[in-house]
Coordinates of C-alpha atoms in Angstrom, one line a residue:
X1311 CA 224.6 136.3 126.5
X1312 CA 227.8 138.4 124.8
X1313 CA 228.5 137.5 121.7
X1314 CA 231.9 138.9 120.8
X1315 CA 232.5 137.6 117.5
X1316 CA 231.0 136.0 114.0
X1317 CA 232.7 132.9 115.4
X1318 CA 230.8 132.5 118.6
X1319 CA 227.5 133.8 116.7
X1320 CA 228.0 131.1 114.3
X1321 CA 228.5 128.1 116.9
X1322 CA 225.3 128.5 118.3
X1323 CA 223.0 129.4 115.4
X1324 CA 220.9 126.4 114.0
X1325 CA 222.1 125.6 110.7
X1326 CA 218.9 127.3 108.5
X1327 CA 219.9 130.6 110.7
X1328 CA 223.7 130.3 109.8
X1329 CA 223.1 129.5 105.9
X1330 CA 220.6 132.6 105.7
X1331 CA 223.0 134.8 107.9
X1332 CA 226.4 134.2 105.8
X1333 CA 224.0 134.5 102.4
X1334 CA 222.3 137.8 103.8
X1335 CA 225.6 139.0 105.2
X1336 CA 227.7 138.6 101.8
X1337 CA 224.8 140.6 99.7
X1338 CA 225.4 143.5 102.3
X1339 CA 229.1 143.7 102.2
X1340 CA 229.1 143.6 98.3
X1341 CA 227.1 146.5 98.5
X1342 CA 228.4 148.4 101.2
X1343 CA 231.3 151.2 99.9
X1344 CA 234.7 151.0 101.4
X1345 CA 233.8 153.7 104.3
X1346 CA 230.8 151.3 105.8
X1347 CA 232.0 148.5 108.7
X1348 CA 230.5 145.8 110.3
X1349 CA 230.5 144.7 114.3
X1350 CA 228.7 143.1 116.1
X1351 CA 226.3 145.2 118.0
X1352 CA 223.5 143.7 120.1
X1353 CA 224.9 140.2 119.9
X1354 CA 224.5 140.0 116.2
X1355 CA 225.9 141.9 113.0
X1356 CA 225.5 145.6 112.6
X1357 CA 226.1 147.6 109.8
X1358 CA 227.3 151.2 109.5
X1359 CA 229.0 153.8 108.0
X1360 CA 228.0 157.5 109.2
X1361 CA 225.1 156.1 111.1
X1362 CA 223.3 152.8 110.9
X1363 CA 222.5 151.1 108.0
X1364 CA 221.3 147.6 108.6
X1365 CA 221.2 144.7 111.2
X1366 CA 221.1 140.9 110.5
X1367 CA 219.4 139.1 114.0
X1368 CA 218.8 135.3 114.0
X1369 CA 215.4 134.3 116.4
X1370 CA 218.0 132.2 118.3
X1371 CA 219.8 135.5 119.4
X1372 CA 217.2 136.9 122.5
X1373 CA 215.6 140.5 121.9
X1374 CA 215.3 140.4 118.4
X1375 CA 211.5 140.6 118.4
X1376 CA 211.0 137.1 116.0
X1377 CA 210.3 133.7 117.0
X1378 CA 212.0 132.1 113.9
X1379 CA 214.0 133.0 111.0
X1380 CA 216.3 135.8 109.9
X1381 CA 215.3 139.5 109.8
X1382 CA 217.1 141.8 107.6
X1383 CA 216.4 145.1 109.1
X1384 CA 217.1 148.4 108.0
X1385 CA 218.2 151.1 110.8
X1386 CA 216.3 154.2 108.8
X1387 CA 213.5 152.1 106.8
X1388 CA 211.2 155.0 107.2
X1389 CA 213.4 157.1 105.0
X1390 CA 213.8 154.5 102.1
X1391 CA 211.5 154.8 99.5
X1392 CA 210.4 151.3 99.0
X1393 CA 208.1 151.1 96.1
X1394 CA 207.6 147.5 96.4
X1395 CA 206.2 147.3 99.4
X1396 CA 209.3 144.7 100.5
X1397 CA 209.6 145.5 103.8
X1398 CA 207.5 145.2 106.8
X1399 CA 207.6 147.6 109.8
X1400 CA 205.5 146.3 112.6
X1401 CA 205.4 148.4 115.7
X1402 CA 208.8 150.0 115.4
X1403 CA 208.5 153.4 113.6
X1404 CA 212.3 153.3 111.9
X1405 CA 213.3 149.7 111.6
X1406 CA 212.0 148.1 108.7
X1407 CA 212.2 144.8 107.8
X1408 CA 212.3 141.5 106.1
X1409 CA 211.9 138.1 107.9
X1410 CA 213.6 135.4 105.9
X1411 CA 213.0 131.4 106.9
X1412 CA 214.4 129.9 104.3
X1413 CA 218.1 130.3 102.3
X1414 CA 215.7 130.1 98.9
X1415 CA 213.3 132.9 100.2
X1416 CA 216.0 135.6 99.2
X1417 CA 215.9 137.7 96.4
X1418 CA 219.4 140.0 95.9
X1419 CA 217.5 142.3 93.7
X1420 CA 215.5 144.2 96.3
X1421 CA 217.7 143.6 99.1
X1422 CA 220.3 145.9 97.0
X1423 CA 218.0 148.1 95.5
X1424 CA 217.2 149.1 99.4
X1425 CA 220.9 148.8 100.3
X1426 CA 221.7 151.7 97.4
X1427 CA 218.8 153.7 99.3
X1428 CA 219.9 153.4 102.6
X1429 CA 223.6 154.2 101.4
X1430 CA 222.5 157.2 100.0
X1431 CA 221.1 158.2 103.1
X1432 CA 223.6 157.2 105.2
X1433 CA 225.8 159.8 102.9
X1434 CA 223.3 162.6 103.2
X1435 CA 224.6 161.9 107.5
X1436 CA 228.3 163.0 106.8
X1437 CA 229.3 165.5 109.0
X1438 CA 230.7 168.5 106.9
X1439 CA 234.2 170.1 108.6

């Protein structure tokens, strides 16, 4: 499977997946200052700006590690200092997460309070010329 664009993403995500993915996706890019992009990276949308910041995988796409719902995943969790306890790490010692199965499951408040975090970070990455 190459997913090249949100289009093709889109067609073959169940309808939960899609709702979750666009809500998920338009809290990020609110957030995000001008400098950050997004692609599609590993078949499903990636988030940058100096380095990684976070990825949005749908269990339909393969590899993602969940059998259903949407994680939110943040490229440096480690480095975020998350207080609340909102995010999940599993076996992987960087990527942190949140799973999300349904659209009503998501709460913008945390989800940006850990997006100014990982911005931060992500500045503390600029190379100095």
């Amino acid at each position: 499977m190459k997913i090249r664009n949100l289009v093709e993403l889109f067609s073959i995500l169940p309808e939960d997946e899609r709702i979750i993915v666009d809500v998920l996706r338009q809290i990020v890019i609110e957030a995000l200052p001008e400098y950050c992009k997004e692609k599609i990276s590993y078949n499903v949308p990636f988030f940058y700006g100096h380095k990684g910041i976070c990825i949005i995988w749908p269990s339909t796409v393969p590899r993602g590690g969940i059998k259903e719902g949407v994680l939110l995943g943040f490229w440096y969790g480690n480095k975020l200092n998350d207080r609340d306890g909102f995010l999940s790490h599993g076996t992987n010692k960087q990527i942190f997460y949140k799973i999300y199965h349904t659209p009503e499951e998501i709460d913008e408040r945390p989800i940006k309070k850990l997006l100014k975090e990982a911005i931060k970070l992500d500045g503390a990455f600029r190379r100095v010329s």
